mmCIF file of C-alpha atoms in Angstrom:
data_model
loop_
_atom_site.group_PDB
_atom_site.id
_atom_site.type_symbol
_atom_site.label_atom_id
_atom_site.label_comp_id
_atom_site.label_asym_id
_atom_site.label_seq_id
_atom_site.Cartn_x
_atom_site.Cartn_y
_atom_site.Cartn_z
ATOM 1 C CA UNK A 260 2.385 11.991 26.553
ATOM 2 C CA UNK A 261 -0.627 10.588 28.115
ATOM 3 C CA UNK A 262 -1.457 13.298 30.298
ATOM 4 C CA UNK A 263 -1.537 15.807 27.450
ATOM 5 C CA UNK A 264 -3.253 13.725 25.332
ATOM 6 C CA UNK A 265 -5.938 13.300 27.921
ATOM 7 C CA UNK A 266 -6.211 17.040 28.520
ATOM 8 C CA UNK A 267 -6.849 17.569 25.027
ATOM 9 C CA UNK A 268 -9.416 14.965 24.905
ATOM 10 C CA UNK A 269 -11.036 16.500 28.466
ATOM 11 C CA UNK A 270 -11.042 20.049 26.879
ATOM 12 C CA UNK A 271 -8.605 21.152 29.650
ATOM 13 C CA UNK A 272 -6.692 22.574 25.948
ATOM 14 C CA UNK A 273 -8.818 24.951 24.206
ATOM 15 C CA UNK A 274 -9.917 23.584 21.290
ATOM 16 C CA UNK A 275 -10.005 24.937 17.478
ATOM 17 C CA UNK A 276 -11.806 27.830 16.753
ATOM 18 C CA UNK A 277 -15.731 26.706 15.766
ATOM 19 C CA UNK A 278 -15.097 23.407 16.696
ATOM 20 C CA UNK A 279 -15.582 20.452 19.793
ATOM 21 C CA UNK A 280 -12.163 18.726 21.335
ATOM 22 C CA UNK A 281 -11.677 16.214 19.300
ATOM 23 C CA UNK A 282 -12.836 12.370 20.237
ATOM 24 C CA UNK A 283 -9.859 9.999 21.212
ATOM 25 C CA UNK A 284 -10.370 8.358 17.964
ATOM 26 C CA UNK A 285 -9.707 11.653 15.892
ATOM 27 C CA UNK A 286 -6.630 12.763 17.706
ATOM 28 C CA UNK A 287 -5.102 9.062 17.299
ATOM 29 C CA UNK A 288 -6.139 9.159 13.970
ATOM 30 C CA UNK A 289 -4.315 12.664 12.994
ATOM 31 C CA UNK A 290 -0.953 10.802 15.103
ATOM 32 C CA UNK A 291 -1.660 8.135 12.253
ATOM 33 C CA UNK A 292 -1.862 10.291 9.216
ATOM 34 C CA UNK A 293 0.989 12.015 9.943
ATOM 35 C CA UNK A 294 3.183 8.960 10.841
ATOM 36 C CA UNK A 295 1.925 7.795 7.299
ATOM 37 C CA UNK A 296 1.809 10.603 5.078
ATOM 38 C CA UNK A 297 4.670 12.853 6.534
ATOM 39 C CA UNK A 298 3.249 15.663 4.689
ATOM 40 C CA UNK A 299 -0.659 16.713 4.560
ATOM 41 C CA UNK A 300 -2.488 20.119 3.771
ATOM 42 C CA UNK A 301 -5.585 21.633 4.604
ATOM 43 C CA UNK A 302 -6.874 20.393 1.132
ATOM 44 C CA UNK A 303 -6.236 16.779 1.922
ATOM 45 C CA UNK A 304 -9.145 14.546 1.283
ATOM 46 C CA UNK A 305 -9.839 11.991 3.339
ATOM 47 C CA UNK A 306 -8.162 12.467 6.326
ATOM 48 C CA UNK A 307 -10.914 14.055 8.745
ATOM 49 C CA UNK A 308 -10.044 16.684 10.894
ATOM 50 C CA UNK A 309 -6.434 15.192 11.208
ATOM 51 C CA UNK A 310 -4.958 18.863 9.148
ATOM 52 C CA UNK A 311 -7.138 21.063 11.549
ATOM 53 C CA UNK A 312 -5.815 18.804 14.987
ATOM 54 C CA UNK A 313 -2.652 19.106 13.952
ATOM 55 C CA UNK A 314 -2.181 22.451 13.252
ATOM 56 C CA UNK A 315 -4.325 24.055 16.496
ATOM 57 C CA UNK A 316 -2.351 21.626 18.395
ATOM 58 C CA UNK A 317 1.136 22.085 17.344
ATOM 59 C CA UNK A 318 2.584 21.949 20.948
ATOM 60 C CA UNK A 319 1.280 18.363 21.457
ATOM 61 C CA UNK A 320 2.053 16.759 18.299
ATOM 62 C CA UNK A 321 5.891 18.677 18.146
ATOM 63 C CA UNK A 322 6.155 16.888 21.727
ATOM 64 C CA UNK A 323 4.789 13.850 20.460
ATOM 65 C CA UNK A 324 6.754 13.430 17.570
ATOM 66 C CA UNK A 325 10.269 14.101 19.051
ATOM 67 C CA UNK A 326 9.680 11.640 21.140
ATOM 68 C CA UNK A 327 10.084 9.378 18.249
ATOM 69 C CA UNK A 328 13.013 11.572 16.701
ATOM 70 C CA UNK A 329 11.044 13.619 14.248
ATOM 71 C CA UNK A 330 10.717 16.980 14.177
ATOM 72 C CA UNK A 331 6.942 18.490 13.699
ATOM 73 C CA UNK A 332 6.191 21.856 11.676
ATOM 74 C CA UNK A 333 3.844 23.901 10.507
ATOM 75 C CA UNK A 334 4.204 25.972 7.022
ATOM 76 C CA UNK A 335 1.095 28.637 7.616
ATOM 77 C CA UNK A 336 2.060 29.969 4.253
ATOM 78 C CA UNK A 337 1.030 26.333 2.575
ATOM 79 C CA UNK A 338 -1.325 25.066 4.538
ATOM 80 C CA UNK A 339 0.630 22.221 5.411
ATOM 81 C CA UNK A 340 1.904 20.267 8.304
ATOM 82 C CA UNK A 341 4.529 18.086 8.305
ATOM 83 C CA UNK A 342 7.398 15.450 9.697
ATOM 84 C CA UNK A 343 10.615 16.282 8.628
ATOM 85 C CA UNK A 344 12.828 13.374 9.468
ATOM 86 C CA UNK A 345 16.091 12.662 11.166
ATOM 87 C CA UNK A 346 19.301 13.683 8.410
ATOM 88 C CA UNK A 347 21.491 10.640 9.346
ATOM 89 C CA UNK A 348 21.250 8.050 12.364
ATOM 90 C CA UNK A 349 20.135 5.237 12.760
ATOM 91 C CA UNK A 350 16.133 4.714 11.537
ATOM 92 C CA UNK A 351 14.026 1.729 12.671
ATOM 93 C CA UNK A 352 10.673 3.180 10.830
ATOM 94 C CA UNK A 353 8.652 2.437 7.422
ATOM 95 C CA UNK A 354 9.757 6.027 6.475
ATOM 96 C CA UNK A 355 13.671 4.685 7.185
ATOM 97 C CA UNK A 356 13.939 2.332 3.839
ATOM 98 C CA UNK A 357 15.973 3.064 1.672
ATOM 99 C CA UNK A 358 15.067 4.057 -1.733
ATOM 100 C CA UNK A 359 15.588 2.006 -5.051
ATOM 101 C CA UNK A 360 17.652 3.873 -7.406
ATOM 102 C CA UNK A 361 14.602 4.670 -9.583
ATOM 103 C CA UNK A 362 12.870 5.784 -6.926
ATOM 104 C CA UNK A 363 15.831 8.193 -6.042
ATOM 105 C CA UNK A 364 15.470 9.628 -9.455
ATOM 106 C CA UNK A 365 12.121 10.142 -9.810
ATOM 107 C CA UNK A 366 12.363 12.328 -6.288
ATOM 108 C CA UNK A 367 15.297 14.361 -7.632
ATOM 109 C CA UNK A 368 13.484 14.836 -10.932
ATOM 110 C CA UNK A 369 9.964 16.180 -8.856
ATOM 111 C CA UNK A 370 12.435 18.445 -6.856
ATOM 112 C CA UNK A 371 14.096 19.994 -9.889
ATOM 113 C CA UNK A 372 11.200 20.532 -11.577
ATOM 114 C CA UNK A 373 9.578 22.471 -8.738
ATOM 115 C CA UNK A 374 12.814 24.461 -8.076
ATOM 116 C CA UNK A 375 13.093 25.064 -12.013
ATOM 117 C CA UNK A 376 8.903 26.588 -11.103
ATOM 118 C CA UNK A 377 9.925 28.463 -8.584
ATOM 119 C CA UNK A 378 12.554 29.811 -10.371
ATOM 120 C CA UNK A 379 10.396 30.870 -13.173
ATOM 121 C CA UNK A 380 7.729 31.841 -10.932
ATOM 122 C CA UNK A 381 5.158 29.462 -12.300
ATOM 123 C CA UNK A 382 3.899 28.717 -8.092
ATOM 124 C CA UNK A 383 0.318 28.656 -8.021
ATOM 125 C CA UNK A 384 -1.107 30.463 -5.132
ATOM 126 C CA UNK A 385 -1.419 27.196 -3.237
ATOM 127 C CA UNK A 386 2.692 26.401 -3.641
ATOM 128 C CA UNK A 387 2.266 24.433 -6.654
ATOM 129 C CA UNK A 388 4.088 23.543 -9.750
ATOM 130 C CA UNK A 389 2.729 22.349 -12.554
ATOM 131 C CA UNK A 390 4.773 19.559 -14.530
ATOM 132 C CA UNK A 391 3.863 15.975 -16.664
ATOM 133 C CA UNK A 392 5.277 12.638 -16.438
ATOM 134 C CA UNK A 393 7.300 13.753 -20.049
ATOM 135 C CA UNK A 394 9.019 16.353 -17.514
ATOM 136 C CA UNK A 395 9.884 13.925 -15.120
ATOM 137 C CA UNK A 396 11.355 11.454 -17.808
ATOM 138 C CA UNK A 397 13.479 14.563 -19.576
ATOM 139 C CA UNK A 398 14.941 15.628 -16.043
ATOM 140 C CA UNK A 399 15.638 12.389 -15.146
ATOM 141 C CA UNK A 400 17.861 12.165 -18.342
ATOM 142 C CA UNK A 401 19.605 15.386 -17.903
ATOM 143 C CA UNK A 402 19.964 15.513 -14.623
ATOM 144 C CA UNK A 403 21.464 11.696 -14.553
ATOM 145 C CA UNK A 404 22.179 11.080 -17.859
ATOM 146 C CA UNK A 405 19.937 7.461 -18.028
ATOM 147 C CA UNK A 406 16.730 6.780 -18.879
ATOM 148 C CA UNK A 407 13.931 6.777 -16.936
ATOM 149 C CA UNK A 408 11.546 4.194 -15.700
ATOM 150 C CA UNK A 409 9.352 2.695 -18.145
ATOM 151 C CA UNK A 410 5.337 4.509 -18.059
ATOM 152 C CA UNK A 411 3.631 1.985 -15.711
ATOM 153 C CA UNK A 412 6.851 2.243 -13.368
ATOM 154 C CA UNK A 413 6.648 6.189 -12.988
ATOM 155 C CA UNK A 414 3.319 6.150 -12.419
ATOM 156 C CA UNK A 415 3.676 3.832 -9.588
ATOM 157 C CA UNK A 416 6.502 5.590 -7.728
ATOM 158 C CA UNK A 417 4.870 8.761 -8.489
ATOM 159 C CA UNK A 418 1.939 7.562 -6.459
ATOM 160 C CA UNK A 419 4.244 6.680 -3.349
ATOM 161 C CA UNK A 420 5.213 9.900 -3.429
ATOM 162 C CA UNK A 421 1.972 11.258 -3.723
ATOM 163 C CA UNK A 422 0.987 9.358 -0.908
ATOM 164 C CA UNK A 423 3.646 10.806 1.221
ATOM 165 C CA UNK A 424 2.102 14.788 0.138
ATOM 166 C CA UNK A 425 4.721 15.260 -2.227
ATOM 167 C CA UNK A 426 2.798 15.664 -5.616
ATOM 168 C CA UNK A 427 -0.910 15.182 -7.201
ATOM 169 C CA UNK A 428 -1.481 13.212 -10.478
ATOM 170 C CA UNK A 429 -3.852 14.389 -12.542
ATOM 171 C CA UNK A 430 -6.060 12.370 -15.243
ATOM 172 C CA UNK A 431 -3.680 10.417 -18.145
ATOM 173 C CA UNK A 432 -4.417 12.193 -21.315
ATOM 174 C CA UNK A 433 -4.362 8.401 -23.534
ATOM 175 C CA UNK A 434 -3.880 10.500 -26.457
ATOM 176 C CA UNK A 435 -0.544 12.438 -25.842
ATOM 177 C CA UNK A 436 -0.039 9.447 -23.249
ATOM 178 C CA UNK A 437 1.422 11.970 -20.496
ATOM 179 C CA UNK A 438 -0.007 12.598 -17.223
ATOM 180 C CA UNK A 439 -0.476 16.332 -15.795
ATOM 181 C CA UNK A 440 1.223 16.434 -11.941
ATOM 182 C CA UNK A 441 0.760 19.410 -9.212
ATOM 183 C CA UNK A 442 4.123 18.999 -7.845
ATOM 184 C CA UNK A 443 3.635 20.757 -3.603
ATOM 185 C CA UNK A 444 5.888 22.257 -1.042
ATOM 186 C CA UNK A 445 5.976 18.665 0.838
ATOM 187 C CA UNK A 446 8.409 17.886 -1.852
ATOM 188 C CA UNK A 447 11.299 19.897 -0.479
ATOM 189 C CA UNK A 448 10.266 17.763 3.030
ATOM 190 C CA UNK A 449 11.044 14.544 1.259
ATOM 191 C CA UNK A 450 14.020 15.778 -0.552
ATOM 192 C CA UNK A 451 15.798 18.560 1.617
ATOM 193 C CA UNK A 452 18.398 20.356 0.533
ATOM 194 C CA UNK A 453 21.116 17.793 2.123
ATOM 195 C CA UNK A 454 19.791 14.676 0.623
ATOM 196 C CA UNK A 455 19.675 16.793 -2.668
ATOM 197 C CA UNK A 456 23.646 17.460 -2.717
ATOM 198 C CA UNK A 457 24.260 13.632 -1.986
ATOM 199 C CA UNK A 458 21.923 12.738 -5.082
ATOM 200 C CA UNK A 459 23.806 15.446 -7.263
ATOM 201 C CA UNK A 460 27.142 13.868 -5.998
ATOM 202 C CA UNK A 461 26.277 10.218 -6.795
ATOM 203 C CA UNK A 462 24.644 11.153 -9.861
ATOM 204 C CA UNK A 463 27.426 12.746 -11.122
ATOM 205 C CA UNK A 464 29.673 9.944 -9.841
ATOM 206 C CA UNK A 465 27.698 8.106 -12.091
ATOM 207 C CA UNK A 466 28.082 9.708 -15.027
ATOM 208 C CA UNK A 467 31.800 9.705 -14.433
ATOM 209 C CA UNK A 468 32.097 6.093 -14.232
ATOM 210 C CA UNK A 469 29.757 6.354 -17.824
ATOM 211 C CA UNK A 470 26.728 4.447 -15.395
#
């Protein structure tokens, strides 16, 4: 990986449209973001020119990255890039710990709610769906019959998550006491379509056992 990443560096690899090759502190930079975030978009603030890098040089960074077992994409269509990570296996990484249970329902309940906007074609023209934090706490409950975490609890997974690309918060409104979220297309990179049908299992394994 050296040798490309010295080419890059050298200009030997022609580099984004507009723009100088990158200095050797913005391409290790973009490595970082993405080992961090997992998901970022063009609209990402920030981050520097780690969403440009990163997309102009795909072949590098999808090298790169299954080095380390992960598997590098771009979605043109969203303006994002992203990591989408090893289904089962072992996992030595940050990214590799497992969820707490709330934490497991507060994913499910941000995935619902952008299939359910999808479904009812409510996609902004950037691949989001708008929801609140009320949303959340009413999927959570029908989706896994308990309650949700308490206010100050959502709020802080739903940052993690935000963190990792998967959603925006918007501003509390005190008054209503419900906070607007964007949810975006990293969210079906957190939560494919596998992990979803092992949540919907235990979930419902949970409601059988009246959990």
């Amino acid at each position: 990986m050296l040798e490309p990443f010295r080419a890059i560096l050298d200009g030997e690899e022609m580099p984004p449209p507009g723009s100088a090759a990158p200095s050797e502190e913005e391409l290790t930079r973009a490595l970082q973001v993405m080992l961090k975030s997992q998901c970022i978009y063009a609209a990402t603030t920030g981050i520097g020119r780690s969403y440009e890098l990163a997309r102009h040089y795909a072949p590098f960074f999808r090298d790169y990255f299954a080095c380390l077992g992960y598997r590098f994409e771009v979605a043109h269509r969203d303006q994002m890039v992203f990591l989408a990570l090893p289904p089962d296996g072992v996992r030595h990484d940050a990214q590799g710990e497992r969820l707490r249970k709330d934490e497991t329902l507060v994913l499910l309940a941000l995935r619902l709610a952008y299939e359910e906007g999808l479904r009812d074609h409510r996609v902004s023209t950037d691949g989001t769906v708008e929801c609140t934090t009320d949303d959340i706490a009413d999927a959570i409950r029908s989706a896994a019959r308990t309650e949700p975490p308490d206010e100050a609890r959502l709020i802080e997974i739903l940052r993690l998550f935000a963190r990792k690309g998967a959603l925006r918060l918007g501003e509390r409104d005190r008054a209503e006491r419900v906070t607007p979220l964007m949810v975006m297309p990293g969210i079906t990179v957190l939560s494919p379509d596998a992990w979803m049908d092992q949540v919907r299992a235990w979930a419902s394994a949970g409601e059988g056992r009246g959990a």
